GROMACS .gro file of N, CA and C in nm:
model
  372
    1MET      N    1   1.874  -5.266   2.221
    1MET     CA    2   1.928  -5.132   2.227
    1MET      C    3   1.928  -5.050   2.109
    2ALA      N    4   1.941  -5.127   1.999
    2ALA     CA    5   1.901  -5.052   1.856
    2ALA      C    6   1.763  -5.001   1.831
    3ALA      N    7   1.671  -5.072   1.903
    3ALA     CA    8   1.534  -5.042   1.878
    3ALA      C    9   1.510  -4.886   1.974
    4ARG      N   10   1.571  -4.891   2.066
    4ARG     CA   11   1.566  -4.741   2.165
    4ARG      C   12   1.617  -4.641   2.092
    5GLY      N   13   1.741  -4.661   2.010
    5GLY     CA   14   1.798  -4.550   1.927
    5GLY      C   15   1.701  -4.511   1.829
    6ARG      N   16   1.626  -4.590   1.749
    6ARG     CA   17   1.528  -4.554   1.653
    6ARG      C   18   1.413  -4.479   1.718
    7GLY      N   19   1.376  -4.511   1.831
    7GLY     CA   20   1.263  -4.457   1.895
    7GLY      C   21   1.301  -4.315   1.913
    8ASN      N   22   1.436  -4.281   1.967
    8ASN     CA   23   1.457  -4.167   2.008
    8ASN      C   24   1.487  -4.066   1.883
    9ALA      N   25   1.523  -4.133   1.771
    9ALA     CA   26   1.548  -4.052   1.641
    9ALA      C   27   1.377  -4.019   1.603
   10ASN      N   28   1.315  -4.121   1.619
   10ASN     CA   29   1.171  -4.068   1.580
   10ASN      C   30   1.107  -3.958   1.637
   11VAL      N   31   1.132  -3.971   1.786
   11VAL     CA   32   1.083  -3.864   1.861
   11VAL      C   33   1.143  -3.743   1.807
   12ALA      N   34   1.273  -3.721   1.792
   12ALA     CA   35   1.338  -3.602   1.744
   12ALA      C   36   1.274  -3.545   1.615
   13VAL      N   37   1.250  -3.643   1.526
   13VAL     CA   38   1.180  -3.601   1.398
   13VAL      C   39   1.052  -3.554   1.420
   14LEU      N   40   0.967  -3.596   1.503
   14LEU     CA   41   0.840  -3.565   1.533
   14LEU      C   42   0.836  -3.433   1.606
   15LEU      N   43   0.945  -3.400   1.680
   15LEU     CA   44   0.951  -3.287   1.774
   15LEU      C   45   0.996  -3.157   1.652
   16GLY      N   46   1.075  -3.201   1.568
   16GLY     CA   47   1.110  -3.109   1.458
   16GLY      C   48   1.023  -3.056   1.378
   17VAL      N   49   0.930  -3.149   1.335
   17VAL     CA   50   0.799  -3.130   1.256
   17VAL      C   51   0.723  -3.043   1.345
   18LEU      N   52   0.679  -3.067   1.446
   18LEU     CA   53   0.584  -2.974   1.536
   18LEU      C   54   0.654  -2.837   1.556
   19LEU      N   55   0.775  -2.814   1.577
   19LEU     CA   56   0.854  -2.689   1.588
   19LEU      C   57   0.836  -2.620   1.441
   20LEU      N   58   0.842  -2.693   1.321
   20LEU     CA   59   0.814  -2.635   1.197
   20LEU      C   60   0.683  -2.570   1.173
   21CYS      N   61   0.573  -2.660   1.229
   21CYS     CA   62   0.447  -2.619   1.207
   21CYS      C   63   0.409  -2.514   1.305
   22THR      N   64   0.465  -2.496   1.410
   22THR     CA   65   0.448  -2.372   1.505
   22THR      C   66   0.500  -2.254   1.422
   23LEU      N   67   0.612  -2.260   1.368
   23LEU     CA   68   0.664  -2.147   1.319
   23LEU      C   69   0.581  -2.096   1.184
   24VAL      N   70   0.543  -2.190   1.107
   24VAL     CA   71   0.461  -2.166   0.999
   24VAL      C   72   0.335  -2.109   1.030
   25ALA      N   73   0.265  -2.154   1.144
   25ALA     CA   74   0.149  -2.102   1.200
   25ALA      C   75   0.155  -1.948   1.251
   26GLU      N   76   0.257  -1.919   1.275
   26GLU     CA   77   0.271  -1.780   1.331
   26GLU      C   78   0.262  -1.668   1.215
   27ALA      N   79   0.273  -1.718   1.084
   27ALA     CA   80   0.280  -1.625   0.976
   27ALA      C   81   0.130  -1.568   0.965
   28ALA      N   82   0.130  -1.420   0.953
   28ALA     CA   83  -0.002  -1.364   0.958
   28ALA      C   84  -0.030  -1.346   0.799
   29VAL      N   85  -0.166  -1.347   0.777
   29VAL     CA   86  -0.221  -1.334   0.637
   29VAL      C   87  -0.290  -1.188   0.629
   30PHE      N   88  -0.272  -1.118   0.549
   30PHE     CA   89  -0.315  -0.957   0.526
   30PHE      C   90  -0.380  -0.954   0.395
   31ASN      N   91  -0.492  -0.896   0.381
   31ASN     CA   92  -0.586  -0.855   0.266
   31ASN      C   93  -0.527  -0.730   0.218
   32VAL      N   94  -0.451  -0.713   0.101
   32VAL     CA   95  -0.416  -0.592   0.068
   32VAL      C   96  -0.533  -0.500   0.033
   33GLY      N   97  -0.520  -0.367   0.089
   33GLY     CA   98  -0.646  -0.285   0.083
   33GLY      C   99  -0.755  -0.322   0.160
   34ASP      N  100  -0.750  -0.420   0.249
   34ASP     CA  101  -0.857  -0.454   0.329
   34ASP      C  102  -0.964  -0.486   0.254
   35ARG      N  103  -1.092  -0.452   0.280
   35ARG     CA  104  -1.211  -0.504   0.218
   35ARG      C  105  -1.226  -0.433   0.069
   36GLY      N  106  -1.156  -0.316   0.043
   36GLY     CA  107  -1.144  -0.274  -0.093
   36GLY      C  108  -1.046  -0.337  -0.182
   37GLY      N  109  -0.983  -0.420  -0.136
   37GLY     CA  110  -0.887  -0.500  -0.209
   37GLY      C  111  -0.780  -0.402  -0.292
   38TRP      N  112  -0.713  -0.479  -0.385
   38TRP     CA  113  -0.599  -0.417  -0.465
   38TRP      C  114  -0.672  -0.317  -0.562
   39SER      N  115  -0.661  -0.186  -0.532
   39SER     CA  116  -0.716  -0.083  -0.613
   39SER      C  117  -0.642   0.045  -0.615
   40PHE      N  118  -0.683   0.142  -0.652
   40PHE     CA  119  -0.628   0.273  -0.669
   40PHE      C  120  -0.604   0.346  -0.520
   41ASN      N  121  -0.508   0.432  -0.506
   41ASN     CA  122  -0.469   0.473  -0.379
   41ASN      C  123  -0.453   0.376  -0.264
   42THR      N  124  -0.407   0.254  -0.292
   42THR     CA  125  -0.372   0.154  -0.202
   42THR      C  126  -0.247   0.195  -0.131
   43ASN      N  127  -0.170   0.260  -0.189
   43ASN     CA  128  -0.033   0.294  -0.141
   43ASN      C  129  -0.021   0.336  -0.008
   44SER      N  130  -0.102   0.369   0.051
   44SER     CA  131  -0.092   0.406   0.218
   44SER      C  132  -0.143   0.276   0.306
   45TRP      N  133  -0.185   0.197   0.228
   45TRP     CA  134  -0.248   0.076   0.293
   45TRP      C  135  -0.140   0.015   0.424
   46PRO      N  136  -0.033  -0.003   0.384
   46PRO     CA  137   0.066  -0.073   0.468
   46PRO      C  138   0.076   0.014   0.612
   47ALA      N  139   0.069   0.141   0.619
   47ALA     CA  140   0.093   0.246   0.731
   47ALA      C  141   0.025   0.191   0.842
   48GLY      N  142   0.117   0.192   0.945
   48GLY     CA  143   0.059   0.133   1.086
   48GLY      C  144   0.059  -0.010   1.103
   49LYS      N  145   0.084  -0.100   1.013
   49LYS     CA  146   0.087  -0.244   1.008
   49LYS      C  147   0.225  -0.296   1.028
   50ARG      N  148   0.239  -0.393   1.109
   50ARG     CA  149   0.360  -0.453   1.124
   50ARG      C  150   0.364  -0.590   1.045
   51PHE      N  151   0.458  -0.592   0.976
   51PHE     CA  152   0.488  -0.737   0.886
   51PHE      C  153   0.607  -0.788   0.921
   52LYS      N  154   0.611  -0.938   0.906
   52LYS     CA  155   0.738  -1.002   0.926
   52LYS      C  156   0.770  -1.109   0.813
   53ALA      N  157   0.888  -1.139   0.785
   53ALA     CA  158   0.924  -1.229   0.687
   53ALA      C  159   0.822  -1.354   0.702
   54GLY      N  160   0.768  -1.399   0.596
   54GLY     CA  161   0.700  -1.515   0.601
   54GLY      C  162   0.557  -1.488   0.600
   55ASP      N  163   0.509  -1.373   0.631
   55ASP     CA  164   0.364  -1.332   0.633
   55ASP      C  165   0.319  -1.331   0.485
   56VAL      N  166   0.191  -1.346   0.459
   56VAL     CA  167   0.147  -1.360   0.336
   56VAL      C  168   0.044  -1.245   0.298
   57LEU      N  169   0.073  -1.186   0.197
   57LEU     CA  170  -0.029  -1.069   0.126
   57LEU      C  171  -0.113  -1.136   0.037
   58VAL      N  172  -0.235  -1.120   0.050
   58VAL     CA  173  -0.345  -1.145  -0.042
   58VAL      C  174  -0.401  -1.044  -0.137
   59PHE      N  175  -0.370  -1.051  -0.257
   59PHE     CA  176  -0.415  -0.932  -0.353
   59PHE      C  177  -0.548  -0.981  -0.408
   60LYS      N  178  -0.643  -0.909  -0.390
   60LYS     CA  179  -0.784  -0.938  -0.437
   60LYS      C  180  -0.821  -0.828  -0.534
   61TYR      N  181  -0.850  -0.859  -0.678
   61TYR     CA  182  -0.878  -0.752  -0.760
   61TYR      C  183  -0.943  -0.834  -0.896
   62ASP      N  184  -0.994  -0.730  -0.969
   62ASP     CA  185  -1.036  -0.784  -1.105
   62ASP      C  186  -0.929  -0.800  -1.188
   63ALA      N  187  -0.902  -0.937  -1.223
   63ALA     CA  188  -0.803  -0.975  -1.312
   63ALA      C  189  -0.795  -0.930  -1.460
   64THR      N  190  -0.934  -0.881  -1.509
   64THR     CA  191  -0.927  -0.831  -1.630
   64THR      C  192  -0.877  -0.695  -1.645
   65ALA      N  193  -0.901  -0.625  -1.529
   65ALA     CA  194  -0.831  -0.481  -1.526
   65ALA      C  195  -0.718  -0.464  -1.447
   66HIS      N  196  -0.659  -0.548  -1.376
   66HIS     CA  197  -0.546  -0.502  -1.307
   66HIS      C  198  -0.445  -0.629  -1.302
   67ASP      N  199  -0.320  -0.616  -1.235
   67ASP     CA  200  -0.236  -0.726  -1.209
   67ASP      C  201  -0.147  -0.663  -1.107
   68VAL      N  202  -0.042  -0.763  -1.052
   68VAL     CA  203   0.043  -0.728  -0.936
   68VAL      C  204   0.169  -0.769  -0.988
   69VAL      N  205   0.276  -0.691  -0.976
   69VAL     CA  206   0.404  -0.704  -1.024
   69VAL      C  207   0.521  -0.678  -0.923
   70ALA      N  208   0.593  -0.777  -0.875
   70ALA     CA  209   0.701  -0.738  -0.776
   70ALA      C  210   0.810  -0.677  -0.846
   71VAL      N  211   0.832  -0.574  -0.792
   71VAL     CA  212   0.954  -0.478  -0.876
   71VAL      C  213   1.072  -0.443  -0.765
   72SER      N  214   1.153  -0.375  -0.803
   72SER     CA  215   1.269  -0.314  -0.741
   72SER      C  216   1.240  -0.175  -0.671
   73ALA      N  217   1.300  -0.123  -0.581
   73ALA     CA  218   1.283   0.008  -0.533
   73ALA      C  219   1.255   0.107  -0.648
   74ALA      N  220   1.354   0.102  -0.732
   74ALA     CA  221   1.364   0.195  -0.854
   74ALA      C  222   1.244   0.173  -0.930
   75GLY      N  223   1.190   0.066  -0.950
   75GLY     CA  224   1.078   0.030  -1.038
   75GLY      C  225   0.951   0.083  -0.969
   76TYR      N  226   0.933   0.066  -0.818
   76TYR     CA  227   0.836   0.118  -0.739
   76TYR      C  228   0.835   0.282  -0.752
   77LYS      N  229   0.953   0.351  -0.734
   77LYS     CA  230   0.952   0.480  -0.730
   77LYS      C  231   0.912   0.553  -0.855
   78ALA      N  232   0.957   0.483  -0.987
   78ALA     CA  233   0.942   0.535  -1.115
   78ALA      C  234   0.814   0.473  -1.182
   79CYS      N  235   0.753   0.398  -1.118
   79CYS     CA  236   0.642   0.315  -1.166
   79CYS      C  237   0.676   0.274  -1.317
   80ALA      N  238   0.794   0.215  -1.314
   80ALA     CA  239   0.855   0.161  -1.451
   80ALA      C  240   0.788   0.028  -1.489
   81LYS      N  241   0.816   0.027  -1.618
   81LYS     CA  242   0.784  -0.114  -1.672
   81LYS      C  243   0.837  -0.219  -1.600
   82PRO      N  244   0.768  -0.328  -1.566
   82PRO     CA  245   0.859  -0.434  -1.503
   82PRO      C  246   0.977  -0.486  -1.592
   83ALA      N  247   1.082  -0.513  -1.507
   83ALA     CA  248   1.202  -0.563  -1.596
   83ALA      C  249   1.176  -0.706  -1.622
   84LYS      N  250   1.248  -0.754  -1.744
   84LYS     CA  251   1.218  -0.884  -1.795
   84LYS      C  252   1.222  -1.001  -1.694
   85GLY      N  253   1.150  -1.079  -1.679
   85GLY     CA  254   1.184  -1.184  -1.561
   85GLY      C  255   1.109  -1.148  -1.444
   86ALA      N  256   1.052  -1.034  -1.446
   86ALA     CA  257   1.003  -0.980  -1.308
   86ALA      C  258   0.871  -1.067  -1.277
   87LYS      N  259   0.836  -1.102  -1.145
   87LYS     CA  260   0.724  -1.183  -1.119
   87LYS      C  261   0.599  -1.116  -1.129
   88VAL      N  262   0.506  -1.167  -1.239
   88VAL     CA  263   0.394  -1.108  -1.263
   88VAL      C  264   0.276  -1.197  -1.219
   89TYR      N  265   0.186  -1.136  -1.131
   89TYR     CA  266   0.054  -1.214  -1.080
   89TYR      C  267  -0.093  -1.170  -1.143
   90LYS      N  268  -0.146  -1.257  -1.199
   90LYS     CA  269  -0.263  -1.216  -1.273
   90LYS      C  270  -0.383  -1.290  -1.236
   91SER      N  271  -0.388  -1.355  -1.114
   91SER     CA  272  -0.513  -1.445  -1.100
   91SER      C  273  -0.628  -1.363  -1.044
   92GLY      N  274  -0.612  -1.250  -0.958
   92GLY     CA  275  -0.721  -1.167  -0.914
   92GLY      C  276  -0.727  -1.210  -0.763
   93ALA      N  277  -0.650  -1.322  -0.721
   93ALA     CA  278  -0.650  -1.369  -0.590
   93ALA      C  279  -0.515  -1.426  -0.562
   94ASP      N  280  -0.407  -1.339  -0.569
   94ASP     CA  281  -0.277  -1.376  -0.543
   94ASP      C  282  -0.228  -1.389  -0.425
   95ARG      N  283  -0.152  -1.480  -0.361
   95ARG     CA  284  -0.086  -1.498  -0.239
   95ARG      C  285   0.059  -1.480  -0.245
   96VAL      N  286   0.105  -1.388  -0.178
   96VAL     CA  287   0.254  -1.361  -0.198
   96VAL      C  288   0.334  -1.359  -0.058
   97THR      N  289   0.421  -1.441  -0.037
   97THR     CA  290   0.488  -1.450   0.103
   97THR      C  291   0.610  -1.351   0.098
   98LEU      N  292   0.597  -1.268   0.214
   98LEU     CA  293   0.698  -1.165   0.223
   98LEU      C  294   0.830  -1.213   0.243
   99ALA      N  295   0.942  -1.160   0.188
   99ALA     CA  296   1.076  -1.178   0.222
   99ALA      C  297   1.115  -1.044   0.323
  100ARG      N  298   1.227  -1.090   0.378
  100ARG     CA  299   1.287  -0.990   0.482
  100ARG      C  300   1.328  -0.861   0.401
  101GLY      N  301   1.298  -0.762   0.459
  101GLY     CA  302   1.336  -0.653   0.401
  101GLY      C  303   1.199  -0.556   0.325
  102THR      N  304   1.235  -0.466   0.253
  102THR     CA  305   1.123  -0.407   0.177
  102THR      C  306   1.074  -0.485   0.051
  103ASN      N  307   0.954  -0.509   0.038
  103ASN     CA  308   0.895  -0.571  -0.097
  103ASN      C  309   0.817  -0.479  -0.150
  104TYR      N  310   0.835  -0.455  -0.291
  104TYR     CA  311   0.763  -0.361  -0.368
  104TYR      C  312   0.653  -0.423  -0.471
  105PHE      N  313   0.547  -0.367  -0.467
  105PHE     CA  314   0.457  -0.416  -0.562
  105PHE      C  315   0.372  -0.306  -0.636
  106ILE      N  316   0.358  -0.324  -0.756
  106ILE     CA  317   0.276  -0.224  -0.855
  106ILE      C  318   0.177  -0.281  -0.924
  107CYS      N  319   0.069  -0.208  -0.986
  107CYS     CA  320  -0.010  -0.261  -1.089
  107CYS      C  321   0.072  -0.215  -1.222
  108SER      N  322   0.075  -0.299  -1.311
  108SER     CA  323   0.159  -0.254  -1.443
  108SER      C  324   0.078  -0.196  -1.552
  109ILE      N  325  -0.050  -0.201  -1.526
  109ILE     CA  326  -0.143  -0.149  -1.647
  109ILE      C  327  -0.110   0.008  -1.640
  110PRO      N  328  -0.093   0.048  -1.758
  110PRO     CA  329  -0.061   0.203  -1.773
  110PRO      C  330  -0.141   0.284  -1.693
  111GLY      N  331  -0.074   0.374  -1.613
  111GLY     CA  332  -0.156   0.480  -1.553
  111GLY      C  333  -0.181   0.421  -1.402
  112HIS      N  334  -0.187   0.313  -1.369
  112HIS     CA  335  -0.255   0.264  -1.262
  112HIS      C  336  -0.149   0.282  -1.142
  113CYS      N  337  -0.019   0.231  -1.154
  113CYS     CA  338   0.078   0.284  -1.048
  113CYS      C  339   0.066   0.428  -1.020
  114GLN      N  340   0.084   0.504  -1.117
  114GLN     CA  341   0.077   0.652  -1.097
  114GLN      C  342  -0.050   0.701  -1.014
  115SER      N  343  -0.153   0.616  -1.025
  115SER     CA  344  -0.269   0.659  -0.930
  115SER      C  345  -0.285   0.608  -0.794
  116GLY      N  346  -0.154   0.551  -0.757
  116GLY     CA  347  -0.147   0.486  -0.614
  116GLY      C  348  -0.171   0.337  -0.612
  117MET      N  349  -0.169   0.264  -0.718
  117MET     CA  350  -0.189   0.114  -0.724
  117MET      C  351  -0.031   0.063  -0.706
  118LYS      N  352   0.022   0.090  -0.577
  118LYS     CA  353   0.154   0.040  -0.561
  118LYS      C  354   0.168   0.026  -0.405
  119ILE      N  355   0.245  -0.049  -0.366
  119ILE     CA  356   0.263  -0.071  -0.208
  119ILE      C  357   0.412  -0.104  -0.177
  120ALA      N  358   0.474  -0.052  -0.078
  120ALA     CA  359   0.589  -0.097  -0.035
  120ALA      C  360   0.570  -0.149   0.107
  121VAL      N  361   0.619  -0.277   0.134
  121VAL     CA  362   0.603  -0.339   0.251
  121VAL      C  363   0.730  -0.383   0.311
  122THR      N  364   0.756  -0.335   0.429
  122THR     CA  365   0.882  -0.384   0.488
  122THR      C  366   0.859  -0.493   0.608
  123ALA      N  367   0.924  -0.596   0.591
  123ALA     CA  368   0.907  -0.726   0.665
  123ALA      C  369   1.031  -0.724   0.762
  124ALA      N  370   1.006  -0.735   0.871
  124ALA     CA  371   1.120  -0.753   0.990
  124ALA      C  372   1.170  -0.905   0.970
   0.00000   0.00000   0.00000
């Protein structure tokens, strides 16, 4: 009888893992800026796209000329220097998982955000 109980527990664990894999597999991957990548005038790129929490944004750019910084709504609006402790990406091929709500990203190189190198992405 004890062996049967363990078998049922193993089946339950296996079903849980399969369910988790299914949920993760549903996450979409978006290349920011499409073929042009993360560059100037990217701010309109999210228009018409549907995002959900868990989706992944891929920022492709020249790491010697740009970066990606996760900022607050105020930092996005003002193109302000990122707050101390802000998440700064510098690889040139960054993958960022979206949180529920609006996610804000800018390039912190002087003048780049003001030239449209920023996006606001709302994830359901």
